[in-house]
CSV table of C-alpha atoms in Angstrom, one decimal:
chain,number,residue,atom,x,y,z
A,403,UNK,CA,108.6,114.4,123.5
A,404,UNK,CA,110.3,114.0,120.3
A,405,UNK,CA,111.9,117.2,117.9
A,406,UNK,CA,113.7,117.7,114.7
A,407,UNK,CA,115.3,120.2,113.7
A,408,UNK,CA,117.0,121.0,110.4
A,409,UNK,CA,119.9,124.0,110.9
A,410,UNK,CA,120.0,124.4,107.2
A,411,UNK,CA,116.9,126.2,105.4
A,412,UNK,CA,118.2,126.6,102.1
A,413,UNK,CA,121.7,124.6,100.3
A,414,UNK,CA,122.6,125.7,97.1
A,415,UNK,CA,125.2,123.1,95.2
A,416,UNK,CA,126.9,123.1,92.3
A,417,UNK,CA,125.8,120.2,90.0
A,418,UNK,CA,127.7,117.0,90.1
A,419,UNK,CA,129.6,118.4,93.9
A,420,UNK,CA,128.4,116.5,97.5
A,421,UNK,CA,125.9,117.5,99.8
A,422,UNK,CA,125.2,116.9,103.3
A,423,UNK,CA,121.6,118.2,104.8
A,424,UNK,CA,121.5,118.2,108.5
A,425,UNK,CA,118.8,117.2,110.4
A,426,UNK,CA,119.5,116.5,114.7
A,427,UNK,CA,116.6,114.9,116.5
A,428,UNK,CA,115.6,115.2,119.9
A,429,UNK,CA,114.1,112.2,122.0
A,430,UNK,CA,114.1,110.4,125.9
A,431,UNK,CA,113.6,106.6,123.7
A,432,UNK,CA,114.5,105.0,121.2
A,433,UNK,CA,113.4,106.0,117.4
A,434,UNK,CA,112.7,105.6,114.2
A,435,UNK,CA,114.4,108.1,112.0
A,436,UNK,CA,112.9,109.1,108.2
A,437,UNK,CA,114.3,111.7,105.0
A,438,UNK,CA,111.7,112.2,102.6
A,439,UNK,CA,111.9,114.7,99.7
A,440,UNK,CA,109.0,116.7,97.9
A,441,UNK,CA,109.1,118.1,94.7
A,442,UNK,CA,107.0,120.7,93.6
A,443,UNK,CA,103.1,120.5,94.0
A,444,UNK,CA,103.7,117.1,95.3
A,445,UNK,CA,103.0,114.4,97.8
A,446,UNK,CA,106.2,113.4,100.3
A,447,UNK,CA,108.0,110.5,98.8
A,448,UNK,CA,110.0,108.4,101.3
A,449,UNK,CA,113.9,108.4,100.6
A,450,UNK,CA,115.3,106.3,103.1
A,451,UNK,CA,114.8,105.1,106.6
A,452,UNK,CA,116.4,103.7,109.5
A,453,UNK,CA,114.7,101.4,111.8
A,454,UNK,CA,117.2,99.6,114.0
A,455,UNK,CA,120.7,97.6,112.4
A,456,UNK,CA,123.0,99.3,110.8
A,457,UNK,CA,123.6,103.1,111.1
A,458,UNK,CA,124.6,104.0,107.7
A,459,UNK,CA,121.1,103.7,105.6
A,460,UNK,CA,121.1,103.8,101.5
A,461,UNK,CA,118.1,105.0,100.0
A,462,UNK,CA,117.1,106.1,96.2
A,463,UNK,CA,118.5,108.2,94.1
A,464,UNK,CA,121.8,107.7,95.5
A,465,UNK,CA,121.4,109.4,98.5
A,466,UNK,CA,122.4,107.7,101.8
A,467,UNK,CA,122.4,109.0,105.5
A,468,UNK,CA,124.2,107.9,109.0
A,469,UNK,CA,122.3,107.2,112.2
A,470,UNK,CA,124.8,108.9,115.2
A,471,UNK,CA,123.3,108.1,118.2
A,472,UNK,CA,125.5,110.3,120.6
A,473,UNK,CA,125.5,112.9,118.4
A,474,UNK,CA,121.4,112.5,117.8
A,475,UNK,CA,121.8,113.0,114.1
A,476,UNK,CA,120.9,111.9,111.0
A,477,UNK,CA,122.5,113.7,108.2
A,478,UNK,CA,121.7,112.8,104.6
A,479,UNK,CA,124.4,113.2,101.8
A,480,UNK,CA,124.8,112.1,98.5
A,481,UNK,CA,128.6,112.3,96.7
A,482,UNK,CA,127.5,113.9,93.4
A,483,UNK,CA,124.5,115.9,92.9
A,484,UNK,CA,122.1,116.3,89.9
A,485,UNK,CA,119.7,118.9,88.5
A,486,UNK,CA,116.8,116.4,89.1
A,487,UNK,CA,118.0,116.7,93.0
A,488,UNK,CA,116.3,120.2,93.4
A,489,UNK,CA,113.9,119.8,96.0
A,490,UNK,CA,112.9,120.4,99.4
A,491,UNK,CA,114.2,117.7,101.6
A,492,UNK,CA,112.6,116.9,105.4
A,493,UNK,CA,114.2,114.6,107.9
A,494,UNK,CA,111.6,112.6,110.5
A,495,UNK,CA,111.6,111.3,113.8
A,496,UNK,CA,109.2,109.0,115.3
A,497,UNK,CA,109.3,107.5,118.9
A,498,UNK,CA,108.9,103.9,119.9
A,499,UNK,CA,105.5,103.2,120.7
A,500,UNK,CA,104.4,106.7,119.6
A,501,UNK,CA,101.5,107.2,117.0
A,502,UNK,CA,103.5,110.2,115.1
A,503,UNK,CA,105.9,111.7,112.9
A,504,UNK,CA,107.2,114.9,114.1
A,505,UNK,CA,109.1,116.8,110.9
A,506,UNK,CA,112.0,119.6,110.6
A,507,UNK,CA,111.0,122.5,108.9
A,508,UNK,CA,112.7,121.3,106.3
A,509,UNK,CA,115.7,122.4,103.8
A,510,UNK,CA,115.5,123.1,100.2
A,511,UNK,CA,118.0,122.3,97.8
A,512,UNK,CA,119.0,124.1,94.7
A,513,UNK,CA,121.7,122.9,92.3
A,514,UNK,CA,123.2,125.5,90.5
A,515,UNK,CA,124.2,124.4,86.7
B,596,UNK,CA,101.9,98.5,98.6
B,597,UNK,CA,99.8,101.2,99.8
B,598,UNK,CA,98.7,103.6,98.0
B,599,UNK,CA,96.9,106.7,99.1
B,600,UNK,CA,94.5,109.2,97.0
B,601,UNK,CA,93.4,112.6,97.4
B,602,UNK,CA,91.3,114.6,95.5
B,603,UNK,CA,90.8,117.2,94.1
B,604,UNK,CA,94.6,118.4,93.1
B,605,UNK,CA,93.6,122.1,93.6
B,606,UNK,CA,90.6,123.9,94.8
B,607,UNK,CA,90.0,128.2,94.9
B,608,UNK,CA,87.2,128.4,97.5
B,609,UNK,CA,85.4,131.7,98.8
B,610,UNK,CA,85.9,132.6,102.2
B,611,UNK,CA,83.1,131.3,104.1
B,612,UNK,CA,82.3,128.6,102.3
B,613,UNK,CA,82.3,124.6,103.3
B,614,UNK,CA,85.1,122.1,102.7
B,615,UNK,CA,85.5,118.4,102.0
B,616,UNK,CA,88.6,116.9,101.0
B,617,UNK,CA,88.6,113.1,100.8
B,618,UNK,CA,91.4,111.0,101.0
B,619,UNK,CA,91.5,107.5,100.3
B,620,UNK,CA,93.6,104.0,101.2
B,621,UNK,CA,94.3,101.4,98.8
B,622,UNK,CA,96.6,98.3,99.7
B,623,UNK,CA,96.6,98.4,103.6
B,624,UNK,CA,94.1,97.3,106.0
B,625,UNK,CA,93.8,99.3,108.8
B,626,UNK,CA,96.2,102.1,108.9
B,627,UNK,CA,96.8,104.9,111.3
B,628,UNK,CA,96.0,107.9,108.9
B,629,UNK,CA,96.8,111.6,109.7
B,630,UNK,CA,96.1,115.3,107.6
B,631,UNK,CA,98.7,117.4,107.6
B,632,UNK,CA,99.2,120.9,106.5
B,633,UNK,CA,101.7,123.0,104.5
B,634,UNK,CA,101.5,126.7,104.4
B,635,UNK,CA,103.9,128.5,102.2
B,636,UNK,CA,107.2,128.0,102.6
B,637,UNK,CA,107.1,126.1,106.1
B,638,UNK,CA,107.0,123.0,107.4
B,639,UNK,CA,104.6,120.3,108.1
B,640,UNK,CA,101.6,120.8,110.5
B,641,UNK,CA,100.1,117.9,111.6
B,642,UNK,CA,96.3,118.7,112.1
B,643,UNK,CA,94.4,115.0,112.7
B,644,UNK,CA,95.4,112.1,113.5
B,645,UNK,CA,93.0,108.7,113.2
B,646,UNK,CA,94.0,104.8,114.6
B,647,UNK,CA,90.6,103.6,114.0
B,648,UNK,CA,87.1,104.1,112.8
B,649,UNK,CA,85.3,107.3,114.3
B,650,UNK,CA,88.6,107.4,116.6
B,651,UNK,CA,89.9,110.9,115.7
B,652,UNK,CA,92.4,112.7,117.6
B,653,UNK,CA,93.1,116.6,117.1
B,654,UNK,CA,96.5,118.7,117.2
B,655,UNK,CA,95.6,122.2,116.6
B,656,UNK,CA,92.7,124.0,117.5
B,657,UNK,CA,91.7,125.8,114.5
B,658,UNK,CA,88.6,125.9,112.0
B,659,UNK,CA,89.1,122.1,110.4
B,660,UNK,CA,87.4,118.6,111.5
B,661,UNK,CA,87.9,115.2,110.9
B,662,UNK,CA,86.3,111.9,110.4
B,663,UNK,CA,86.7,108.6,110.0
B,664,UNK,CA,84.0,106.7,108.6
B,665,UNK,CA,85.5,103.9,106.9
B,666,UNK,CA,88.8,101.8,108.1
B,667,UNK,CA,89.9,103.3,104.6
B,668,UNK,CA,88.6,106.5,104.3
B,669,UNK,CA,89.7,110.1,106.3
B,670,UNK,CA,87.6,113.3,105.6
B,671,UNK,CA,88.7,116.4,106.5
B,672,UNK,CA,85.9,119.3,106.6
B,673,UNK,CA,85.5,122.9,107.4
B,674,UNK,CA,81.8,124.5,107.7
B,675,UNK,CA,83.1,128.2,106.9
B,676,UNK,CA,86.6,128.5,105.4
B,677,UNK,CA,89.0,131.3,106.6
B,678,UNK,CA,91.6,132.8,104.8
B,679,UNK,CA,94.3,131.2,106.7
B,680,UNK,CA,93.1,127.5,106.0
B,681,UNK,CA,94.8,128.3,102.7
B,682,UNK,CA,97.9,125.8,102.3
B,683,UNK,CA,98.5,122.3,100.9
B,684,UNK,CA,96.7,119.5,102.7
B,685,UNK,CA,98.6,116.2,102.8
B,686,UNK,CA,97.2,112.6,103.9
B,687,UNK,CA,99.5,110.4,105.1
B,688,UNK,CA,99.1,106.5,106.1
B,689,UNK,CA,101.3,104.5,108.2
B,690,UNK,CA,103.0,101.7,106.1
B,691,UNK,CA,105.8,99.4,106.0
B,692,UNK,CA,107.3,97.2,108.3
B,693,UNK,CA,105.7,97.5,111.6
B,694,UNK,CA,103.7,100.3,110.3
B,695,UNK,CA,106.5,103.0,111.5
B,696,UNK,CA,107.0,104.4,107.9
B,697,UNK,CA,104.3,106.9,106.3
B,698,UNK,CA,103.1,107.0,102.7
B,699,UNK,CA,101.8,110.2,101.5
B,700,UNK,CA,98.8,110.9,98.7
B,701,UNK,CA,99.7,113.9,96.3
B,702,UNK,CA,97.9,116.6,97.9
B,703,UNK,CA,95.6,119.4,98.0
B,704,UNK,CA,96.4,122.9,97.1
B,705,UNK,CA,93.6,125.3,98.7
B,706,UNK,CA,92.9,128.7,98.5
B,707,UNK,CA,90.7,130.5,100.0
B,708,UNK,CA,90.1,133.9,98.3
């Protein structure tokens, strides 16, 4: 079986400081590990993705996460944050050879002028 | 790219009344395609789950149905709507290298009043 879960439910920032969401995955197999962030009234829009290579992943928007593999994380930051960042923000897990993504609850980010 | 649709955007339905949402794949031949659901302020329920046409596998026991009866089309249905079907319904297609990554159309927000 495969989990997520996301420790933080709600980040506030100040605008232009760094930010680190949390997201820790549970799994028995390899995986495929997602972010994706949704604005309001929106669709899921894919920020970055690790598949296999190297464990630090860039995406868009500046943002950029780390695969850990003993510590089963997969925590997204980005050094300097902007209004346009308010959002909520859901990390993904999928197994190898498994049909689905399973989400984390996800965490929503405010940025505080 | 792929490219999925969903329409309508929003949609106020009586309680006891029949649903169709349709969603739509443009740029991918075929993809696993899935329905998810949203309630307010929580995370992402998967609901249906299709790898093929008419092949339609089910989550959550609830009120909804699915179908599949084009490689690019996925239908979710209801023949008397309850209050707690209210949420936003997301379609989602795999895309991407190996298909591992999801794409997501821009959703439906349904009440039921």
């Amino acid at each position: 079986a495969q989990s997520v879960t996301q420790l933080d439910s709600q980040v506030p920032v100040f605008e232009e400081a760094p930010v680190e969401l949390r997201c820790n995955y549970s799994s028995s197999v390899s995986v495929y590990l997602f972010w994706y962030v949704q604005y309001p009234n929106q669709g899921l829009q894919l920020l970055l993705k690790y598949l296999s290579g190297s464990t630090l992943v860039k995406g868009i928007n500046g943002f950029e996460a780390e695969f850990n593999k003993s510590q089963t994380s997969f925590h997204l930051r980005k050094p300097s944050v902007h209004i346009s960042d308010t959002a909520e923000y859901f990390c993904a897990v999928r197994n190898f050879g498994n049909e689905k993504l399973t989400f984390g609850t996800g965490t929503r980010l405010t940025i505080i002028p | 790219s792929q490219t999925i649709h969903q329409w309508p955007a929003t949609l106020v339905q009586p309680v006891g009344s029949p649903l169709s949402l349709e969603c739509t794949v443009e740029g991918t031949s075929n993809p696993n395609l899935y329905w998810y659901r949203q309630a307010a302020g929580r995370g992402l329920q998967l609901l249906f789950y299709s790898v093929g046409i008419g092949q339609i596998s089910s989550e959550v026991p609830q009120n909804l149905s699915a179908s599949r009866p084009q490689d690019r089309q996925f239908i979710l249905s209801s023949k008397k709507l309850l209050l707690s079907d209210s949420g936003f319904y997301l379609c989602a297609g795999t895309s991407g290298p190996q298909g591992v990554g999801y794409t997501f159309g821009s959703g439906t927000r349904l009440t039921v009043v």
